[in-house]
XYZ file of N, CA and C in Angstrom:
762
model
N 14.700 -68.457 197.498
C 13.371 -67.854 197.538
C 13.301 -66.876 198.711
N 12.859 -65.664 198.460
C 12.793 -64.656 199.510
C 11.354 -64.463 199.957
N 11.187 -64.134 201.220
C 9.863 -63.904 201.784
C 9.372 -62.534 201.359
N 8.085 -62.403 201.012
C 7.538 -61.066 200.726
C 7.734 -60.160 201.922
N 7.948 -58.883 201.611
C 8.258 -57.947 202.680
C 7.118 -57.772 203.666
N 5.837 -58.021 203.187
C 4.705 -57.765 204.076
C 4.398 -58.948 204.982
N 5.117 -60.079 204.794
C 4.902 -61.246 205.634
C 5.981 -61.312 206.692
N 5.577 -61.566 207.945
C 6.533 -61.701 209.036
C 6.300 -63.024 209.732
N 7.363 -63.662 210.097
C 7.259 -64.920 210.812
C 6.928 -64.660 212.279
N 6.144 -65.567 212.913
C 5.844 -65.362 214.342
C 7.104 -65.459 215.176
N 7.120 -64.697 216.225
C 8.282 -64.689 217.105
C 8.299 -65.947 217.963
N 9.429 -66.191 218.576
C 9.547 -67.346 219.468
C 8.574 -67.239 220.633
N 8.347 -66.016 221.098
C 7.405 -65.819 222.215
C 5.981 -66.169 221.787
N 5.633 -65.791 220.528
C 4.294 -66.117 220.033
C 4.118 -67.630 219.913
N 5.127 -68.309 219.378
C 5.046 -69.756 219.240
C 4.952 -70.432 220.601
N 5.718 -69.908 221.563
C 5.666 -70.492 222.905
C 4.286 -70.302 223.526
N 3.668 -69.132 223.274
C 2.339 -68.879 223.824
C 1.317 -69.821 223.214
N 1.404 -70.043 221.887
C 0.482 -70.958 221.222
C 0.670 -72.375 221.738
N 1.954 -72.769 221.898
C 2.232 -74.109 222.392
C 1.694 -74.301 223.805
N 1.863 -73.281 224.641
C 1.374 -73.375 226.019
C -0.138 -73.489 226.060
N -0.827 -72.739 225.171
C -2.290 -72.812 225.168
C -2.765 -74.174 224.703
N -2.044 -74.798 223.771
C -2.463 -76.103 223.278
C -2.213 -77.216 224.297
N -1.251 -77.008 225.181
C -0.939 -78.050 226.154
C -1.610 -77.798 227.498
N -2.352 -76.703 227.631
C -3.036 -76.416 228.888
C -4.108 -77.464 229.135
N -4.269 -77.839 230.370
C -5.239 -78.859 230.753
C -6.574 -78.220 231.096
N -7.632 -78.936 230.745
C -8.958 -78.488 231.167
C -9.080 -78.640 232.673
N -9.881 -77.824 233.274
C -10.186 -77.953 234.697
C -11.542 -77.314 234.941
N -12.252 -77.718 235.998
C -13.539 -77.091 236.309
C -13.368 -75.599 236.535
N -14.365 -74.861 236.121
C -14.317 -73.418 236.297
C -13.901 -72.663 235.060
N -13.288 -73.361 234.106
C -12.939 -72.708 232.849
C -14.194 -72.565 231.998
N -14.270 -71.476 231.274
C -15.381 -71.320 230.348
C -15.209 -72.322 229.220
N -16.205 -73.199 229.079
C -16.086 -74.250 228.070
C -16.521 -73.760 226.706
N -16.364 -74.639 225.722
C -16.725 -74.306 224.359
C -18.239 -74.185 224.208
N -18.651 -73.569 223.116
C -20.082 -73.374 222.895
C -20.792 -74.675 222.558
N -20.084 -75.600 221.953
C -20.687 -76.851 221.511
C -19.804 -78.000 221.985
N -20.345 -78.830 222.867
C -19.604 -79.977 223.391
C -20.406 -81.246 223.166
N -19.718 -82.360 222.992
C -20.361 -83.660 222.863
C -19.848 -84.593 223.955
N -20.754 -85.412 224.475
C -20.422 -86.370 225.524
C -20.846 -87.748 225.043
N -19.890 -88.639 224.838
C -20.165 -89.998 224.380
C -20.243 -90.922 225.593
N -21.289 -91.725 225.624
C -21.479 -92.616 226.773
C -22.339 -93.793 226.371
N -22.222 -94.874 227.120
C -23.102 -96.012 226.928
C -24.467 -95.727 227.534
N -25.466 -96.391 227.006
C -26.829 -96.138 227.486
C -27.150 -96.916 228.760
N -26.285 -97.861 229.164
C -26.631 -98.744 230.276
C -26.473 -98.094 231.639
N -25.700 -96.991 231.747
C -25.402 -96.470 233.080
C -25.792 -95.006 233.275
N -26.324 -94.352 232.238
C -26.824 -92.972 232.353
C -25.726 -91.989 232.756
N -24.471 -92.323 232.526
C -23.396 -91.401 232.891
C -23.354 -90.193 231.966
N -23.778 -90.363 230.718
C -23.664 -89.279 229.747
C -24.455 -88.052 230.151
N -25.744 -88.218 230.463
C -26.574 -87.077 230.826
C -26.087 -86.450 232.133
N -25.653 -87.282 233.087
C -25.196 -86.747 234.382
C -23.954 -85.877 234.201
N -22.984 -86.352 233.417
C -21.768 -85.567 233.220
C -22.066 -84.317 232.399
N -22.878 -84.452 231.368
C -23.209 -83.280 230.555
C -23.875 -82.208 231.406
N -24.780 -82.616 232.283
C -25.456 -81.638 233.133
C -24.487 -81.006 234.130
N -23.582 -81.805 234.683
C -22.596 -81.240 235.616
C -21.674 -80.250 234.919
N -21.236 -80.583 233.706
C -20.392 -79.649 232.953
C -21.165 -78.374 232.615
N -22.435 -78.536 232.239
C -23.243 -77.366 231.901
C -23.438 -76.463 233.117
N -23.741 -77.060 234.276
C -23.945 -76.259 235.477
C -22.646 -75.604 235.934
N -21.518 -76.314 235.798
C -20.234 -75.725 236.161
C -19.966 -74.482 235.320
N -20.237 -74.595 234.030
C -20.038 -73.445 233.145
C -21.021 -72.329 233.491
N -22.251 -72.701 233.772
C -23.296 -71.715 234.052
C -22.996 -70.926 235.315
N -22.472 -71.614 236.350
C -22.168 -70.920 237.609
C -21.049 -69.890 237.447
N -20.192 -70.107 236.428
C -19.061 -69.213 236.241
C -19.381 -68.031 235.338
N -20.569 -68.022 234.757
C -20.894 -66.969 233.802
C -21.210 -65.643 234.494
N -20.957 -64.578 233.733
C -21.427 -63.279 234.165
C -22.911 -63.180 233.848
N -23.702 -62.708 234.783
C -25.133 -62.637 234.595
C -25.503 -61.564 233.579
N -26.564 -61.807 232.801
C -26.967 -60.795 231.814
C -27.400 -59.518 232.500
N -27.266 -58.442 231.781
C -27.578 -57.133 232.351
C -29.083 -56.900 232.330
N -29.795 -57.677 233.123
C -31.256 -57.552 233.179
C -31.719 -56.842 234.439
N -30.762 -56.518 235.306
C -31.130 -55.883 236.552
C -31.570 -56.866 237.617
N -31.579 -58.187 237.298
C -31.995 -59.189 238.259
C -30.772 -59.924 238.776
N -30.788 -60.229 240.072
C -29.651 -60.915 240.678
C -29.587 -62.370 240.220
N -30.744 -62.959 239.887
C -30.798 -64.370 239.509
C -31.069 -64.509 238.018
N -30.368 -65.451 237.416
C -30.625 -65.767 236.014
C -31.885 -66.635 235.951
N -32.958 -66.091 235.436
C -34.248 -66.786 235.427
C -34.540 -67.465 234.092
N -33.567 -67.536 233.231
C -33.812 -68.135 231.926
C -34.049 -69.643 232.040
N -34.730 -70.183 231.049
C -35.079 -71.601 231.047
C -33.908 -72.453 230.568
N -34.020 -73.743 230.828
C -33.062 -74.739 230.333
C -33.822 -75.684 229.406
N -33.330 -75.846 228.200
C -33.987 -76.711 227.212
C -33.281 -78.060 227.160
N -34.079 -79.138 227.287
C -33.527 -80.502 227.246
C -34.309 -81.253 226.177
N -33.639 -81.627 225.103
C -34.268 -82.279 223.962
C -33.781 -83.722 223.877
N -34.730 -84.655 223.786
C -34.396 -86.075 223.627
C -35.140 -86.636 222.417
N -34.521 -87.563 221.747
C -35.275 -88.340 220.769
C -36.057 -89.433 221.506
N -37.082 -89.956 220.838
C -37.852 -91.035 221.453
C -36.949 -92.235 221.757
N -35.988 -92.485 220.873
C -35.065 -93.609 221.092
C -34.207 -93.386 222.332
N -33.795 -92.140 222.577
C -32.991 -91.845 223.770
C -33.808 -92.027 225.044
N -35.075 -91.673 224.989
C -35.946 -91.863 226.162
C -36.083 -93.348 226.472
N -36.220 -94.179 225.438
C -36.375 -95.611 225.662
C -35.123 -96.212 226.303
N -33.960 -95.688 225.951
C -32.712 -96.252 226.481
C -32.375 -95.707 227.872
N -32.508 -94.419 228.060
C -32.032 -93.816 229.309
C -33.093 -93.197 230.185
N -34.329 -93.155 229.700
C -35.377 -92.510 230.474
C -35.360 -91.004 230.284
N -36.412 -90.376 230.804
C -36.525 -88.928 230.702
C -36.060 -88.283 231.997
N -35.738 -87.006 231.996
C -35.291 -86.338 233.227
C -36.356 -86.423 234.315
N -35.943 -86.782 235.525
C -36.850 -86.849 236.679
C -36.738 -85.522 237.411
N -37.746 -84.684 237.229
C -37.644 -83.303 237.687
C -37.301 -83.169 239.172
N -37.944 -83.926 240.123
C -37.578 -83.754 241.537
C -36.132 -84.157 241.844
N -35.534 -84.972 240.993
C -34.168 -85.395 241.246
C -33.116 -84.514 240.607
N -33.530 -83.519 239.863
C -32.572 -82.640 239.198
C -31.997 -81.628 240.185
N -30.834 -81.068 239.898
C -30.302 -79.984 240.742
C -31.307 -78.840 240.837
N -31.319 -78.174 241.969
C -32.337 -77.138 242.211
C -32.231 -76.001 241.205
N -31.041 -75.795 240.615
C -30.921 -74.712 239.638
C -31.692 -75.010 238.359
N -32.003 -76.303 238.139
C -32.587 -76.713 236.872
C -34.051 -77.131 236.998
N -34.404 -77.752 238.121
C -35.694 -78.440 238.230
C -36.887 -77.535 237.937
N -36.837 -76.267 238.337
C -37.997 -75.388 238.180
C -37.989 -74.616 236.864
N -36.960 -74.779 236.053
C -36.865 -74.000 234.817
C -36.728 -74.887 233.577
N -36.954 -76.184 233.755
C -36.684 -77.121 232.664
C -37.816 -77.116 231.629
N -37.440 -77.039 230.366
C -38.351 -77.254 229.244
C -37.917 -78.548 228.569
N -38.767 -79.567 228.628
C -38.407 -80.887 228.123
C -39.129 -81.154 226.817
N -38.373 -81.581 225.810
C -38.929 -81.854 224.485
C -38.553 -83.276 224.081
N -39.546 -84.037 223.631
C -39.289 -85.367 223.058
C -39.587 -85.304 221.568
N -38.604 -85.633 220.756
C -38.753 -85.608 219.296
C -38.851 -87.038 218.776
N -39.743 -87.253 217.839
C -39.903 -88.589 217.277
C -38.724 -88.968 216.388
N -38.193 -88.001 215.667
C -37.112 -88.275 214.719
C -35.863 -87.482 215.088
N -34.738 -87.985 214.614
C -33.471 -87.287 214.879
C -33.487 -85.895 214.254
N -34.013 -85.786 213.042
C -34.044 -84.478 212.380
C -34.884 -83.489 213.181
N -35.982 -83.968 213.767
C -36.819 -83.081 214.591
C -36.059 -82.632 215.845
N -35.295 -83.531 216.425
C -34.514 -83.167 217.611
C -33.455 -82.116 217.267
N -32.802 -82.286 216.122
C -31.787 -81.300 215.725
C -32.427 -79.944 215.468
N -33.619 -79.955 214.875
C -34.329 -78.686 214.645
C -34.650 -78.006 215.977
N -35.138 -78.785 216.953
C -35.462 -78.210 218.260
C -34.209 -77.678 218.959
N -33.102 -78.406 218.830
C -31.847 -77.944 219.437
C -31.411 -76.622 218.820
N -31.460 -76.536 217.510
C -31.004 -75.308 216.843
C -31.918 -74.131 217.188
N -33.217 -74.375 217.243
C -34.135 -73.296 217.610
C -33.880 -72.840 219.045
N -33.570 -73.782 219.934
C -33.255 -73.398 221.304
C -31.987 -72.563 221.397
N -30.993 -72.904 220.576
C -29.734 -72.153 220.587
C -29.925 -70.737 220.058
N -30.959 -70.530 219.277
C -31.213 -69.191 218.738
C -31.996 -68.308 219.710
N -32.413 -68.880 220.820
C -33.258 -68.145 221.766
C -32.413 -67.657 222.952
N -32.346 -66.376 223.136
C -31.539 -65.813 224.219
C -32.204 -65.981 225.583
N -33.451 -66.431 225.602
C -34.120 -66.687 226.878
C -33.845 -68.102 227.380
N -32.958 -68.821 226.713
C -32.522 -70.151 227.139
C -31.124 -70.028 227.749
N -30.952 -70.549 228.943
C -29.640 -70.460 229.604
C -28.635 -71.396 228.949
N -29.032 -72.640 228.698
C -28.202 -73.589 227.957
C -29.099 -74.712 227.460
N -28.559 -75.504 226.542
C -29.338 -76.541 225.874
C -28.661 -77.887 226.087
N -29.481 -78.881 226.457
C -29.023 -80.265 226.548
C -29.705 -81.065 225.449
N -28.994 -82.027 224.863
C -29.588 -82.877 223.849
C -29.140 -84.311 224.040
N -29.989 -85.258 223.651
C -29.647 -86.683 223.721
C -30.111 -87.360 222.441
N -29.181 -87.944 221.708
C -29.501 -88.721 220.519
C -28.787 -90.061 220.626
N -29.267 -91.031 219.867
C -28.743 -92.400 219.942
C -27.956 -92.715 218.671
N -26.780 -93.321 218.857
C -25.997 -93.814 217.732
C -25.466 -92.700 216.853
N -25.343 -93.021 215.562
C -24.796 -92.076 214.585
C -25.836 -91.819 213.501
N -26.865 -91.043 213.809
C -27.928 -90.812 212.825
C -27.409 -90.048 211.608
N -28.008 -90.368 210.445
C -27.612 -89.683 209.208
C -27.886 -88.187 209.288
N -28.939 -87.835 210.025
C -29.291 -86.416 210.114
C -28.218 -85.601 210.805
N -27.418 -86.258 211.664
C -26.369 -85.547 212.397
C -25.048 -85.707 211.647
N -24.995 -85.185 210.427
C -23.744 -85.213 209.681
C -22.923 -83.971 210.031
N -21.802 -83.777 209.344
C -20.933 -82.655 209.706
C -21.624 -81.318 209.454
N -22.428 -81.254 208.392
C -23.138 -80.003 208.105
C -24.097 -79.647 209.234
N -24.858 -80.637 209.708
C -25.781 -80.376 210.812
C -25.017 -79.997 212.082
N -23.901 -80.682 212.322
C -23.088 -80.356 213.496
C -22.567 -78.924 213.405
N -22.152 -78.542 212.197
C -21.635 -77.186 211.989
C -22.729 -76.149 212.223
N -23.940 -76.460 211.815
C -25.054 -75.534 212.042
C -25.286 -75.313 213.539
N -25.197 -76.397 214.303
C -25.371 -76.265 215.749
C -24.255 -75.421 216.372
N -23.027 -75.654 215.924
C -21.897 -74.883 216.475
C -22.049 -73.399 216.169
N -22.420 -73.092 214.927
C -22.560 -71.687 214.543
C -23.696 -71.018 215.307
N -24.809 -71.729 215.477
C -25.932 -71.153 216.216
C -25.541 -70.893 217.667
N -24.824 -71.836 218.275
C -24.405 -71.658 219.668
C -23.456 -70.482 219.817
N -22.504 -70.370 218.911
C -21.522 -69.292 219.008
C -22.141 -67.936 218.682
N -23.036 -67.911 217.708
C -23.615 -66.637 217.283
C -24.552 -66.057 218.331
N -25.304 -66.920 219.023
C -26.313 -66.425 219.952
C -25.903 -66.572 221.415
N -24.724 -67.141 221.659
C -24.217 -67.197 223.024
C -24.947 -68.167 223.929
N -25.605 -69.174 223.342
C -26.294 -70.211 224.130
C -25.535 -71.521 223.921
N -25.110 -72.144 224.993
C -24.229 -73.302 224.870
C -25.007 -74.605 224.777
N -24.388 -75.556 224.083
C -25.014 -76.857 223.823
C -24.135 -77.978 224.347
N -24.753 -78.898 225.090
C -24.114 -80.156 225.476
C -24.949 -81.274 224.880
N -24.378 -81.975 223.921
C -25.102 -83.022 223.203
C -24.575 -84.382 223.636
N -25.451 -85.204 224.217
C -25.089 -86.552 224.668
C -25.294 -87.514 223.500
N -24.266 -88.288 223.193
C -24.312 -89.265 222.107
C -24.314 -90.661 222.739
N -25.485 -91.279 222.810
C -25.613 -92.588 223.456
C -25.242 -93.697 222.487
N -24.385 -94.590 222.933
C -23.990 -95.765 222.142
C -23.532 -95.363 220.749
N -22.773 -94.306 220.658
C -22.307 -93.796 219.361
C -20.795 -93.920 219.271
N -20.309 -93.956 218.053
C -18.864 -93.896 217.846
C -18.503 -92.476 217.422
N -17.318 -91.992 217.794
C -16.917 -90.634 217.408
C -16.795 -90.516 215.894
N -17.595 -89.672 215.305
C -17.555 -89.431 213.871
C -17.156 -87.975 213.636
N -17.263 -87.534 212.382
C -16.897 -86.155 212.094
C -17.893 -85.213 212.751
N -17.365 -84.181 213.371
C -18.221 -83.243 214.092
C -17.479 -81.926 214.251
N -18.216 -80.862 214.386
C -17.606 -79.555 214.631
C -17.620 -79.206 216.113
N -18.042 -80.137 216.968
C -18.039 -79.874 218.409
C -16.638 -79.496 218.865
N -16.556 -78.482 219.701
C -15.246 -77.969 220.138
C -14.623 -78.832 221.227
N -15.453 -79.457 222.060
C -14.962 -80.382 223.084
C -15.707 -81.703 222.920
N -14.978 -82.806 222.980
C -15.612 -84.117 222.855
C -15.092 -84.997 223.996
N -16.057 -85.529 224.753
C -15.741 -86.331 225.934
C -16.225 -87.773 225.736
N -15.523 -88.702 226.366
C -15.979 -90.081 226.543
C -16.085 -90.304 228.036
N -17.250 -90.714 228.524
C -17.442 -90.831 229.974
C -18.045 -92.194 230.309
N -17.786 -92.614 231.526
C -18.392 -93.824 232.071
C -18.422 -93.682 233.587
N -19.288 -94.457 234.218
C -19.427 -94.358 235.670
C -18.157 -94.853 236.370
N -17.863 -94.259 237.528
C -16.719 -94.653 238.357
C -17.237 -94.895 239.780
N -16.500 -95.647 240.594
C -16.944 -95.874 241.977
C -17.126 -94.567 242.726
N -18.215 -94.446 243.447
C -18.466 -93.219 244.203
C -17.584 -93.166 245.432
N -17.448 -91.962 245.963
C -16.650 -91.792 247.175
C -17.422 -92.334 248.385
N -16.735 -92.640 249.496
C -17.423 -93.123 250.697
C -18.474 -92.139 251.170
N -19.562 -92.679 251.708
C -20.679 -91.832 252.127
C -20.400 -91.096 253.420
N -19.586 -91.653 254.256
C -19.326 -91.038 255.551
C -19.832 -91.925 256.660
N -20.882 -91.519 257.391
C -21.376 -92.346 258.507
C -21.887 -93.698 258.039
N -22.540 -93.738 256.886
C -23.121 -94.983 256.391
C -22.227 -95.557 255.300
N -21.414 -96.523 255.661
C -20.474 -97.084 254.698
C -21.146 -97.948 253.652
N -22.415 -98.306 253.879
C -23.128 -99.143 252.929
C -23.859 -98.313 251.873
N -23.924 -97.016 252.068
C -24.648 -96.152 251.138
C -23.687 -95.539 250.130
N -24.159 -95.260 248.928
C -23.287 -94.612 247.943
C -23.021 -93.166 248.325
N -21.828 -92.705 248.016
C -21.466 -91.315 248.306
C -21.655 -90.429 247.102
N -20.793 -89.433 246.998
C -20.880 -88.495 245.878
C -20.636 -89.227 244.562
N -21.505 -89.043 243.577
C -21.313 -89.743 242.306
C -20.013 -89.327 241.626
N -19.431 -90.258 240.883
C -18.155 -89.997 240.204
C -18.196 -90.622 238.816
N -17.428 -90.029 237.928
C -17.354 -90.519 236.549
C -15.920 -90.440 236.052
N -15.570 -91.386 235.229
C -14.276 -91.366 234.541
C -14.494 -90.673 233.205
N -13.864 -89.529 233.027
C -14.085 -88.714 231.833
C -12.781 -88.563 231.054
N -12.863 -88.802 229.757
C -11.715 -88.645 228.870
C -12.019 -87.560 227.848
N -11.211 -86.523 227.857
C -11.325 -85.476 226.841
C -10.428 -85.876 225.677
N -11.056 -86.337 224.585
C -10.233 -86.856 223.494
C -10.135 -85.902 222.312
N -10.868 -84.814 222.332
C -10.717 -83.810 221.278
C -11.092 -82.451 221.840
N -10.196 -81.484 221.631
C -10.467 -80.123 222.071
C -9.538 -79.188 221.318
N -10.032 -78.018 221.032
C -9.208 -77.041 220.316
C -8.242 -76.328 221.236
N -8.656 -76.069 222.459
C -7.862 -75.219 223.341
C -7.213 -75.976 224.492
N -7.458 -77.291 224.584
C -6.909 -78.040 225.709
C -6.242 -79.316 225.202
N -5.286 -79.768 225.973
C -4.650 -81.044 225.666
C -5.566 -82.183 226.104
N -5.530 -83.316 225.401
C -6.339 -84.459 225.840
C -5.929 -84.897 227.241
N -6.844 -85.515 227.935
C -6.545 -85.968 229.286
C -7.690 -86.757 229.876
N -7.441 -87.298 231.055
C -8.454 -88.097 231.747
C -8.587 -87.582 233.174
N -9.823 -87.592 233.652
C -10.114 -87.103 234.990
C -11.159 -87.995 235.652
N -11.166 -87.977 236.972
C -12.281 -88.505 237.753
C -13.104 -87.299 238.213
N -14.308 -87.180 237.678
C -15.172 -86.046 237.995
C -16.124 -86.427 239.122
N -16.366 -85.502 240.017
C -17.359 -85.677 241.083
C -18.165 -84.391 241.199
N -19.418 -84.550 241.580
C -20.294 -83.392 241.742
C -21.119 -83.600 243.007
N -20.879 -82.752 244.013
C -21.587 -82.895 245.294
C -22.860 -82.078 245.339
N -23.300 -81.576 244.227
C -24.500 -80.751 244.175
C -24.234 -79.271 244.285
N -23.011 -78.925 244.670
C -22.656 -77.508 244.776
C -21.595 -77.115 243.765
N -20.696 -78.043 243.450
C -19.611 -77.718 242.524
C -19.091 -79.000 241.880
N -18.514 -78.826 240.715
C -17.874 -79.933 240.000
C -16.397 -79.964 240.370
N -15.893 -81.137 240.701
C -14.480 -81.303 241.026
C -13.870 -82.319 240.093
N -12.566 -82.193 239.882
C -11.871 -83.101 238.970
C -10.527 -83.487 239.557
N -10.256 -84.770 239.595
C -8.957 -85.283 240.006
C -8.342 -85.977 238.810
N -7.043 -85.849 238.687
C -6.375 -86.470 237.555
C -6.461 -87.972 237.674
N -6.806 -88.622 236.584
C -6.928 -90.068 236.579
C -5.566 -90.716 236.625
N -5.536 -91.890 237.226
C -4.273 -92.634 237.251
C -3.870 -93.073 235.857
N -4.841 -93.065 234.914
C -4.542 -93.488 233.550
C -4.254 -92.302 232.644
N -3.904 -91.151 233.249
C -3.765 -89.954 232.431
C -2.623 -90.037 231.436
N -1.642 -90.888 231.722
C -0.528 -91.003 230.790
C -0.814 -91.987 229.663
N -1.989 -92.599 229.734
C -2.340 -93.523 228.665
C -2.615 -92.750 227.380
N -2.593 -93.454 226.277
C -2.840 -92.795 225.009
C -4.259 -92.263 224.967
N -4.504 -91.146 224.251
C -5.867 -90.641 224.130
C -6.783 -91.690 223.540
N -8.064 -91.535 223.865
C -9.052 -92.496 223.368
C -8.945 -92.639 221.855
N -8.867 -93.870 221.340
C -8.702 -94.025 219.891
C -9.941 -93.545 219.146
N -9.773 -92.549 218.340
C -10.869 -91.987 217.566
C -10.837 -92.588 216.172
N -11.831 -93.373 215.835
C -11.886 -94.038 214.550
C -12.733 -93.209 213.601
N -12.093 -92.271 212.905
C -12.816 -91.404 211.983
C -12.820 -91.965 210.574
N -12.067 -93.037 210.319
C -11.986 -93.597 208.979
C -12.630 -94.964 208.984
N -13.537 -95.192 208.053
C -14.202 -96.479 207.984
C -13.180 -97.575 207.686
N -13.288 -98.686 208.425
C -12.349 -99.775 208.241
C -12.560 -100.431 206.881
N -11.470 -100.866 206.285
C -11.531 -101.526 204.983
C -10.869 -102.887 205.109
N -11.626 -103.894 205.532
C -11.045 -105.223 205.758
C -10.366 -105.757 204.499
N -9.187 -106.291 204.670
C -8.488 -106.913 203.561
C -7.726 -105.944 202.678
N -7.829 -104.652 202.956
C -7.125 -103.685 202.136
C -6.455 -102.663 203.035
N -5.280 -102.249 202.660
C -4.617 -101.225 203.433
C -5.222 -99.875 203.092
N -5.049 -98.922 203.994
C -5.596 -97.597 203.747
C -4.949 -96.971 202.523
N -3.666 -97.285 202.281
C -2.971 -96.709 201.138
C -3.549 -97.205 199.817
N -4.237 -98.357 199.869
C -4.764 -98.914 198.624
C -6.154 -98.391 198.313
N -6.735 -97.614 199.240
C -8.097 -97.123 199.011
C -8.085 -96.004 197.985
């Protein structure tokens, strides 16, 4: 069988470049994907904290819009379902980073579908700097089609989304980056050894298009996000259970 004359195989250099891009590690300061998901338990509030730190890290690295103003004055949209508020509470404005506290638009939606609608409308608005969302579990409204709509809206309008999935299992999604996070021991405070220091989180990137999976200890001192490689980085990536279990039957028999 001969190859058509108009088709050419990629060169070794092209393959090496693709391989290098797939094995590159994420690090703070890189422009992240338009749509990211952060999976976390509801008991420790690590999900919203890490999502906000990732969002601010990305925001600080952006080129400012050509508005003639030195400061980006756009608002930040934070959408929660009522169930998410009951589990993790609502954002405490005085405790938020100064870049966010005075520009926050907070929305509480009664239903998951209403929250997804608010998220998508926020992504379509260029006067929004970025969008945060919090939903609980694996709602039917957040199927792959809905996830795809959010990704397309974020990419088309240039407004990024960080969606926190509380007490959820990784299901099908079009999110470009998917994290699993949990709280980690904070660093020493300094003079007061009894006080907590800079907050830290154990973050696992278990799905990404442009980065290799990995684990990091993230810290945020209020000025910048830092990442140290986790001692468990050589462990297997977080097990993603995308196939419903079939007790008593092998997958081949389904």
